[in-house]
């Protein structure tokens, strides 16, 4: 079953359960997917949908830090609840050891030796970690490894 079909099923279940916060988060995700499809005029595959979900989770995390800085804990809590729902559609997160192993493998595969080769390493890594790890955090680890 495709990820889009799973989303539609979960949307129906949330409607039947009258779970408004969950339904709202799923509707936001479906709207973003539909917007991407309209913009690109291509139906998104599972990998593209994972990229959308990952982006939305990152946006929510950024919003939480801004809301907390502004003293709006109520809005931060709402964003946190949306993150919980969105993360259900992401694959299982990688552990620190798995990330380190993937970084070493990508460095060996790309032949990177200096900081200037970081783009090559990230090009190899990004498809492997998409939706399974924070790309920014992995990028920082690659940077320290190549420095």
Backbone as a chain_set.jsonl record, in Angstrom:
{"seq": "XXXXXXXXXXXXXXXXXXXXXXXXXXXXXXXXXXXXXXXXXXXXXXXXXXXXXXXXXXXXXXXXXXXXXXXXXXXXXXXXXXXXXXXXXXXXXXXXXXXXXXXXXXXXXXXXXXXXXXXXXXXXXXXXXXXXXXXXXXXXXXXXXXX", "coords": {"N": [[0.845, -1.173, 0.0], [0.587, 2.175, -0.859], [2.108, 5.162, 0.477], [0.498, 7.375, 0.264], [-2.043, 6.227, 0.07], [-2.184, 5.099, 2.61], [-2.25, 7.413, 4.127], [-4.742, 8.453, 3.348], [-6.432, 6.453, 4.373], [-5.881, 6.709, 7.125], [-6.835, 9.258, 7.498], [-9.578, 8.875, 7.122], [-10.09, 7.168, 9.301], [-9.502, 8.905, 11.416], [-11.527, 10.74, 11.065], [-13.801, 9.17, 11.582], [-13.302, 8.549, 14.255], [-13.563, 10.978, 15.332], [-11.382, 12.551, 15.979], [-10.134, 15.412, 16.19], [-7.626, 16.956, 16.355], [-5.729, 15.148, 15.257], [-6.89, 14.636, 12.756], [-6.767, 17.192, 11.669], [-3.968, 17.56, 11.389], [-3.351, 15.545, 9.545], [-4.883, 16.386, 7.394], [-3.586, 18.798, 6.788], [-1.154, 17.777, 5.88], [-2.008, 16.268, 3.652], [-2.986, 18.357, 2.085], [-0.635, 19.771, 1.557], [0.748, 17.866, 0.046], [-0.972, 17.64, -2.146], [-0.759, 20.25, -3.124], [1.928, 20.29, -3.931], [1.766, 18.392, -5.974], [0.084, 19.684, -7.78], [1.632, 21.938, -8.371], [3.931, 20.794, -9.571], [2.811, 19.195, -11.445], [2.889, 16.442, -11.408], [2.307, 13.217, -10.105], [3.052, 12.515, -6.784], [5.492, 10.225, -5.554], [6.211, 7.688, -3.034], [8.718, 8.37, -1.93], [8.922, 11.111, -2.483], [6.757, 12.016, -0.992], [7.654, 11.387, 1.57], [9.695, 13.265, 1.747], [8.171, 15.592, 1.846], [6.806, 15.209, 4.274], [8.976, 15.169, 6.034], [9.93, 17.774, 5.711], [7.752, 19.207, 6.706], [7.777, 18.389, 9.392], [10.189, 19.496, 10.217], [9.585, 22.216, 9.868], [7.641, 22.474, 11.847], [9.164, 22.017, 14.144], [10.874, 24.233, 14.089], [8.961, 26.225, 14.413], [8.05, 25.638, 16.987], [10.266, 26.322, 18.588], [10.299, 29.074, 18.148], [7.763, 29.834, 19.1], [8.0, 29.136, 21.803], [10.027, 30.86, 22.584], [8.648, 33.215, 22.383], [6.875, 32.946, 24.4], [4.508, 31.528, 24.001], [3.224, 28.946, 24.83], [0.934, 27.428, 24.407], [0.555, 27.379, 21.621], [2.935, 26.151, 20.911], [2.559, 23.625, 22.018], [0.481, 22.692, 20.409], [1.792, 22.496, 17.948], [3.649, 20.531, 18.613], [1.973, 18.336, 18.996], [1.13, 17.976, 16.371], [3.542, 17.206, 15.216], [3.91, 14.685, 16.355], [1.867, 13.225, 15.099], [2.63, 13.482, 12.391], [5.113, 12.192, 12.386], [4.428, 9.546, 12.509], [4.184, 8.701, 9.944], [6.67, 8.602, 8.946], [9.634, 6.662, 8.256], [11.264, 4.354, 10.558], [13.472, 5.939, 12.824], [17.007, 6.444, 12.452], [19.677, 5.087, 14.436], [22.357, 6.516, 16.423], [24.708, 5.068, 15.998], [24.148, 3.77, 13.578], [23.938, 5.972, 11.895], [26.566, 6.974, 12.04], [27.925, 4.842, 10.835], [26.827, 4.948, 8.252], [27.811, 7.437, 7.462], [30.576, 6.972, 7.392], [30.648, 5.037, 5.38], [29.663, 6.524, 3.218], [31.682, 8.45, 2.961], [33.828, 6.848, 2.236], [32.815, 5.801, -0.156], [32.517, 8.081, -1.747], [35.05, 9.023, -1.84], [35.958, 11.146, -0.363], [38.076, 13.509, 1.254], [38.733, 15.968, 2.235], [37.317, 19.079, 3.517], [36.142, 20.364, 1.343], [34.977, 18.377, -0.105], [32.556, 17.835, 0.987], [30.002, 18.167, -0.15], [29.856, 16.081, -1.987], [29.789, 13.881, -0.279], [27.402, 14.351, 1.12], [25.612, 14.171, -0.983], [25.656, 11.459, -1.496], [24.769, 10.494, 0.954], [22.23, 11.691, 1.537], [19.897, 10.473, 0.152], [19.809, 8.072, 1.548], [19.273, 8.7, 4.185], [16.996, 10.197, 4.206], [14.164, 11.305, 5.778], [14.671, 9.602, 7.847], [16.518, 10.556, 9.546], [17.742, 13.615, 10.989], [18.727, 15.809, 8.637], [20.278, 18.095, 8.873], [21.641, 17.705, 11.317], [23.113, 15.427, 10.683], [24.664, 16.473, 8.662], [26.261, 18.235, 10.134], [27.738, 16.348, 11.565], [29.143, 15.125, 9.499], [30.661, 17.261, 8.695], [32.346, 17.673, 10.964], [33.694, 15.287, 10.88], [35.119, 15.438, 8.471], [36.727, 17.603, 8.909]], "CA": [[0.0, 0.0, 0.0], [1.414, 3.379, -0.951], [2.019, 6.071, 1.614], [-0.662, 8.234, 0.031], [-3.219, 5.434, 0.441], [-2.173, 4.997, 4.067], [-2.701, 8.708, 4.632], [-6.19, 8.545, 3.135], [-7.065, 5.559, 5.342], [-5.751, 7.306, 8.453], [-7.732, 10.413, 7.513], [-10.927, 8.336, 7.336], [-10.173, 6.678, 10.677], [-9.549, 10.07, 12.302], [-12.883, 11.306, 10.935], [-14.728, 8.286, 12.297], [-13.013, 8.633, 15.684], [-13.771, 12.379, 15.716], [-10.109, 13.004, 16.545], [-9.913, 16.648, 15.433], [-6.215, 17.339, 16.19], [-5.1, 14.211, 14.318], [-7.483, 14.893, 11.45], [-6.217, 18.457, 11.191], [-2.576, 17.359, 10.965], [-3.361, 14.731, 8.318], [-5.399, 17.239, 6.32], [-2.506, 19.708, 6.409], [-0.204, 16.999, 5.091], [-2.636, 15.956, 2.355], [-3.05, 19.605, 1.323], [0.721, 20.067, 1.08], [1.03, 16.898, -1.021], [-1.774, 18.046, -3.305], [-0.165, 21.48, -3.645], [3.138, 19.897, -4.665], [1.357, 17.71, -7.201], [-0.44, 20.702, -8.695], [2.76, 22.777, -8.793], [4.848, 20.063, -10.455], [1.994, 18.442, -12.409], [3.329, 15.051, -11.342], [1.843, 12.568, -8.883], [4.188, 12.234, -5.925], [5.686, 8.847, -5.109], [6.438, 7.591, -1.592], [9.936, 9.094, -1.571], [8.582, 12.535, -2.507], [5.863, 12.271, 0.14], [8.512, 11.392, 2.755], [10.378, 14.558, 1.763], [7.175, 16.57, 2.29], [6.575, 14.984, 5.702], [10.197, 15.599, 6.72], [9.945, 19.242, 5.685], [6.717, 19.699, 7.615], [8.24, 18.163, 10.766], [11.223, 20.508, 10.461], [8.897, 23.49, 10.04], [6.986, 22.462, 13.152], [10.212, 22.17, 15.176], [11.278, 25.643, 14.059], [7.854, 26.999, 14.984], [8.023, 25.397, 18.432], [11.298, 27.132, 19.24], [9.878, 30.48, 18.078], [6.627, 30.024, 20.006], [8.488, 29.084, 23.183], [10.767, 32.099, 22.817], [7.657, 34.282, 22.503], [6.016, 32.662, 25.544], [3.216, 30.988, 23.549], [3.309, 27.507, 25.039], [-0.258, 26.791, 23.841], [0.823, 27.125, 20.205], [4.032, 25.175, 20.852], [1.964, 22.31, 22.299], [-0.272, 22.302, 19.213], [2.79, 22.076, 16.952], [4.209, 19.258, 19.099], [0.979, 17.297, 18.711], [1.182, 17.732, 14.933], [4.778, 16.458, 14.944], [3.661, 13.287, 16.738], [1.057, 12.616, 14.04], [3.426, 13.432, 11.156], [6.191, 11.21, 12.515], [3.889, 8.201, 12.3], [4.29, 8.368, 8.526], [8.089, 8.518, 8.603], [10.231, 5.379, 8.644], [11.921, 4.337, 11.862], [14.656, 6.794, 12.859], [18.301, 5.768, 12.561], [20.399, 5.293, 15.682], [23.618, 7.239, 16.257], [25.691, 4.138, 15.425], [23.795, 3.571, 12.168], [24.299, 7.203, 11.188], [28.032, 7.01, 11.943], [28.322, 3.839, 9.84], [26.459, 5.474, 6.938], [28.747, 8.524, 7.142], [31.859, 6.354, 7.002], [30.424, 4.382, 4.092], [29.522, 7.575, 2.203], [33.008, 9.058, 2.772], [34.616, 5.887, 1.465], [32.215, 5.675, -1.48], [32.741, 9.299, -2.53], [36.483, 9.32, -1.873], [36.151, 12.457, 0.255], [39.192, 13.599, 2.187], [38.803, 17.314, 2.8], [36.04, 19.756, 3.695], [35.602, 20.731, 0.034], [34.266, 17.213, -0.632], [31.362, 17.596, 1.794], [28.849, 18.06, -1.046], [29.841, 14.721, -2.543], [29.375, 12.97, 0.789], [25.984, 14.58, 1.394], [24.854, 13.667, -2.132], [25.539, 10.012, -1.307], [24.049, 10.233, 2.197], [20.87, 12.216, 1.642], [18.828, 9.503, -0.155], [19.799, 6.982, 2.534], [18.794, 9.157, 5.494], [15.787, 11.009, 4.024], [13.041, 10.924, 6.627], [15.094, 8.68, 8.904], [17.419, 11.29, 10.434], [17.785, 15.049, 10.73], [19.794, 16.037, 7.661], [21.15, 19.136, 9.419], [22.506, 17.105, 12.329], [24.042, 14.54, 9.978], [25.587, 17.362, 7.96], [27.229, 18.697, 11.133], [28.624, 15.232, 11.867], [30.04, 14.968, 8.349], [31.579, 18.405, 8.741], [33.356, 17.408, 11.973], [34.479, 14.126, 10.423], [36.026, 15.845, 7.39], [37.594, 18.711, 9.352]], "C": [[0.895, 1.244, 0.0], [1.174, 4.271, 0.264], [0.806, 6.99, 1.482], [-1.964, 7.507, 0.408], [-3.325, 5.281, 1.96], [-2.677, 6.292, 4.701], [-4.213, 8.852, 4.499], [-6.943, 7.668, 4.133], [-7.025, 6.147, 6.752], [-6.658, 8.527, 8.601], [-9.17, 9.943, 7.779], [-11.106, 7.859, 8.779], [-10.268, 7.836, 11.671], [-10.922, 10.733, 12.245], [-13.887, 10.484, 11.74], [-14.547, 8.386, 13.806], [-13.263, 10.038, 16.237], [-12.551, 12.945, 16.447], [-9.658, 14.242, 15.759], [-8.442, 17.048, 15.308], [-5.486, 16.443, 15.174], [-5.6, 14.457, 12.892], [-6.921, 16.176, 10.845], [-4.807, 18.306, 10.669], [-2.52, 16.568, 9.66], [-3.883, 15.558, 7.147], [-4.339, 18.237, 5.85], [-1.485, 19.006, 5.512], [-0.765, 16.689, 3.709], [-2.708, 17.204, 1.472], [-1.678, 19.97, 0.757], [1.11, 19.133, -0.065], [0.292, 17.3, -2.287], [-1.197, 19.307, -3.947], [1.094, 21.187, -4.456], [2.786, 19.253, -5.995], [0.83, 18.705, -8.229], [0.703, 21.555, -9.239], [3.647, 22.077, -9.819], [4.128, 19.311, -11.569], [2.444, 16.983, -12.535], [2.778, 14.469, -10.044], [3.06, 12.157, -8.062], [4.262, 10.753, -5.572], [5.996, 8.856, -3.61], [7.655, 8.391, -1.148], [9.673, 10.603, -1.52], [7.687, 12.908, -1.33], [6.662, 12.278, 1.441], [9.249, 12.718, 2.875], [9.432, 15.654, 2.252], [6.954, 16.439, 3.795], [7.773, 15.476, 6.505], [10.258, 17.124, 6.805], [8.933, 19.812, 6.667], [7.115, 19.51, 9.08], [9.284, 19.215, 11.133], [10.589, 21.879, 10.677], [8.237, 23.572, 11.415], [8.015, 22.656, 14.268], [10.695, 23.614, 15.241], [10.218, 26.516, 14.711], [7.805, 26.841, 16.502], [9.049, 26.272, 19.132], [10.914, 28.606, 19.224], [8.708, 30.754, 19.031], [7.074, 30.029, 21.461], [9.26, 30.345, 23.533], [9.814, 33.276, 23.027], [6.697, 34.05, 23.677], [4.645, 32.134, 25.169], [3.249, 29.459, 23.627], [2.114, 26.781, 24.445], [-0.043, 26.457, 22.367], [1.952, 26.105, 20.022], [3.499, 23.767, 21.095], [1.184, 21.788, 21.092], [0.679, 21.787, 18.126], [3.4, 20.727, 17.341], [3.261, 18.102, 18.807], [0.972, 16.957, 17.223], [2.423, 16.93, 14.557], [4.571, 14.979, 15.248], [2.888, 12.57, 15.633], [1.896, 12.455, 12.77], [4.505, 12.352, 11.22], [5.709, 9.776, 12.36], [4.079, 7.742, 10.856], [5.733, 8.344, 8.04], [8.615, 7.135, 8.972], [10.922, 5.496, 9.998], [13.22, 5.13, 11.791], [15.924, 5.965, 13.05], [18.918, 6.049, 13.927], [21.703, 6.031, 15.383], [24.678, 6.343, 15.62], [25.423, 3.898, 13.942], [24.165, 4.796, 11.337], [25.807, 7.28, 10.998], [28.525, 6.023, 10.88], [27.998, 4.326, 8.428], [27.395, 6.604, 6.509], [30.076, 7.952, 6.671], [31.75, 5.711, 5.623], [30.357, 5.429, 2.977], [30.872, 8.255, 1.922], [33.88, 8.135, 1.935], [34.115, 5.808, 0.023], [32.514, 6.892, -2.366], [34.216, 9.658, -2.638], [36.804, 10.666, -1.248], [37.305, 12.417, 1.247], [39.237, 14.954, 2.884], [37.395, 17.922, 2.855], [35.373, 20.114, 2.361], [34.776, 19.598, -0.582], [32.95, 16.936, 0.103], [30.113, 17.426, 0.925], [28.725, 16.672, -1.642], [29.327, 13.72, -1.507], [27.876, 13.114, 1.055], [25.111, 14.083, 0.246], [24.654, 12.156, -2.026], [24.636, 9.7, -0.107], [22.559, 10.575, 2.156], [19.786, 11.203, 1.266], [18.704, 8.392, 0.893], [19.181, 7.405, 3.861], [17.501, 9.95, 5.413], [14.639, 10.474, 4.866], [13.42, 10.03, 7.791], [16.052, 9.331, 9.891], [17.365, 12.761, 10.054], [18.995, 15.351, 9.852], [20.775, 17.09, 8.174], [22.129, 18.58, 10.439], [23.537, 16.18, 11.685], [25.091, 15.364, 9.244], [26.66, 17.886, 8.928], [28.217, 17.585, 11.481], [29.615, 15.004, 10.733], [31.092, 16.064, 8.367], [32.696, 18.164, 9.762], [34.259, 16.251, 11.563], [35.502, 14.512, 9.361], [37.006, 16.941, 7.803], [38.921, 18.216, 9.891]], "O": [[1.846, 1.334, 0.776], [0.175, 4.143, 0.972], [0.169, 7.337, 2.476], [-2.868, 8.103, 0.993], [-4.419, 5.328, 2.523], [-3.427, 6.273, 5.677], [-4.885, 9.314, 5.422], [-7.967, 8.081, 4.677], [-8.014, 6.092, 7.483], [-7.181, 8.799, 9.681], [-9.888, 10.552, 8.572], [-12.137, 8.111, 9.401], [-11.015, 7.764, 12.647], [-11.42, 11.228, 13.255], [-14.709, 11.028, 12.477], [-15.521, 8.315, 14.556], [-13.187, 10.265, 17.445], [-12.678, 13.713, 17.401], [-8.901, 14.137, 14.793], [-8.035, 17.455, 14.221], [-4.724, 16.93, 14.339], [-4.815, 14.48, 11.944], [-6.636, 16.234, 9.649], [-4.472, 18.858, 9.62], [-1.729, 16.887, 8.772], [-3.378, 15.442, 6.03], [-4.21, 18.491, 4.652], [-1.017, 19.566, 4.52], [-0.065, 16.834, 2.707], [-2.516, 17.123, 0.259], [-1.571, 20.422, -0.383], [1.731, 19.565, -1.036], [0.868, 17.3, -3.375], [-1.153, 19.418, -5.172], [1.304, 21.756, -5.528], [3.419, 19.525, -7.015], [1.108, 18.573, -9.42], [0.739, 21.86, -10.431], [4.064, 22.68, -10.809], [4.756, 18.846, -12.52], [2.387, 16.382, -13.608], [2.777, 15.135, -9.009], [3.984, 11.529, -8.578], [3.243, 10.107, -5.324], [6.036, 9.919, -2.991], [7.624, 9.025, -0.093], [10.149, 11.288, -0.615], [7.835, 13.979, -0.742], [6.384, 13.086, 2.328], [9.411, 13.24, 3.977], [9.847, 16.546, 2.992], [6.918, 17.44, 4.51], [7.607, 16.126, 7.537], [10.598, 17.686, 7.846], [9.217, 20.779, 7.373], [6.827, 20.366, 9.917], [9.26, 19.76, 12.236], [11.003, 22.621, 11.567], [8.274, 24.615, 12.068], [7.758, 23.381, 15.23], [10.902, 24.154, 16.327], [10.536, 27.434, 15.467], [7.546, 27.808, 17.219], [8.747, 26.894, 20.15], [11.178, 29.319, 20.192], [8.674, 31.793, 19.691], [6.59, 30.829, 22.261], [9.16, 30.845, 24.653], [10.128, 34.216, 23.756], [5.807, 34.865, 23.92], [3.702, 32.278, 25.948], [3.297, 28.775, 22.604], [2.247, 25.634, 24.018], [-0.415, 25.375, 21.914], [1.925, 25.297, 19.093], [3.941, 22.817, 20.447], [1.219, 20.595, 20.788], [0.409, 20.78, 17.473], [3.638, 19.88, 16.479], [3.695, 17.018, 18.416], [0.827, 15.793, 16.85], [2.364, 16.071, 13.677], [5.008, 14.118, 14.484], [3.217, 11.44, 15.273], [1.868, 11.396, 12.143], [4.776, 11.678, 10.226], [6.513, 8.88, 12.103], [4.129, 6.543, 10.579], [5.992, 8.096, 6.862], [8.104, 6.503, 9.897], [11.133, 6.594, 10.512], [13.977, 5.015, 10.826], [15.916, 4.929, 13.716], [18.708, 7.115, 14.505], [22.101, 6.155, 14.225], [25.463, 6.806, 14.793], [26.356, 3.831, 13.141], [24.647, 4.669, 10.212], [26.277, 7.614, 9.91], [29.437, 6.337, 10.115], [28.797, 4.143, 7.51], [27.735, 6.717, 5.332], [30.633, 8.399, 5.668], [32.657, 5.831, 4.8], [30.937, 5.234, 1.909], [31.168, 8.595, 0.777], [34.586, 8.585, 1.033], [34.915, 5.754, -0.911], [32.735, 6.759, -3.57], [34.588, 10.51, -3.445], [37.828, 11.267, -1.576], [37.493, 11.443, 1.975], [39.733, 15.061, 4.006], [36.432, 17.369, 2.324], [34.145, 20.156, 2.282], [33.968, 19.835, -1.48], [32.307, 15.915, -0.138], [29.251, 16.608, 1.248], [27.621, 16.145, -1.786], [28.535, 12.832, -1.821], [27.168, 12.118, 1.198], [23.991, 13.624, 0.473], [23.611, 11.635, -2.418], [23.841, 8.761, -0.147], [21.731, 9.832, 2.682], [18.815, 11.079, 2.012], [17.623, 7.84, 1.095], [18.629, 6.575, 4.583], [16.956, 10.341, 6.445], [14.198, 9.338, 4.691], [12.578, 9.728, 8.637], [16.368, 8.759, 10.934], [16.988, 13.11, 8.935], [20.139, 15.173, 10.268], [21.978, 16.984, 7.933], [23.308, 18.934, 10.434], [24.697, 16.155, 12.095], [26.266, 14.998, 9.209], [27.834, 17.967, 8.567], [29.404, 17.85, 11.67], [30.789, 14.724, 10.975], [32.267, 15.821, 8.089], [33.864, 18.418, 9.469], [35.451, 16.246, 11.869], [36.615, 13.987, 9.343], [38.001, 17.177, 7.118], [39.759, 19.019, 10.302]]}, "num_chains": 1, "name": "protein.A"}
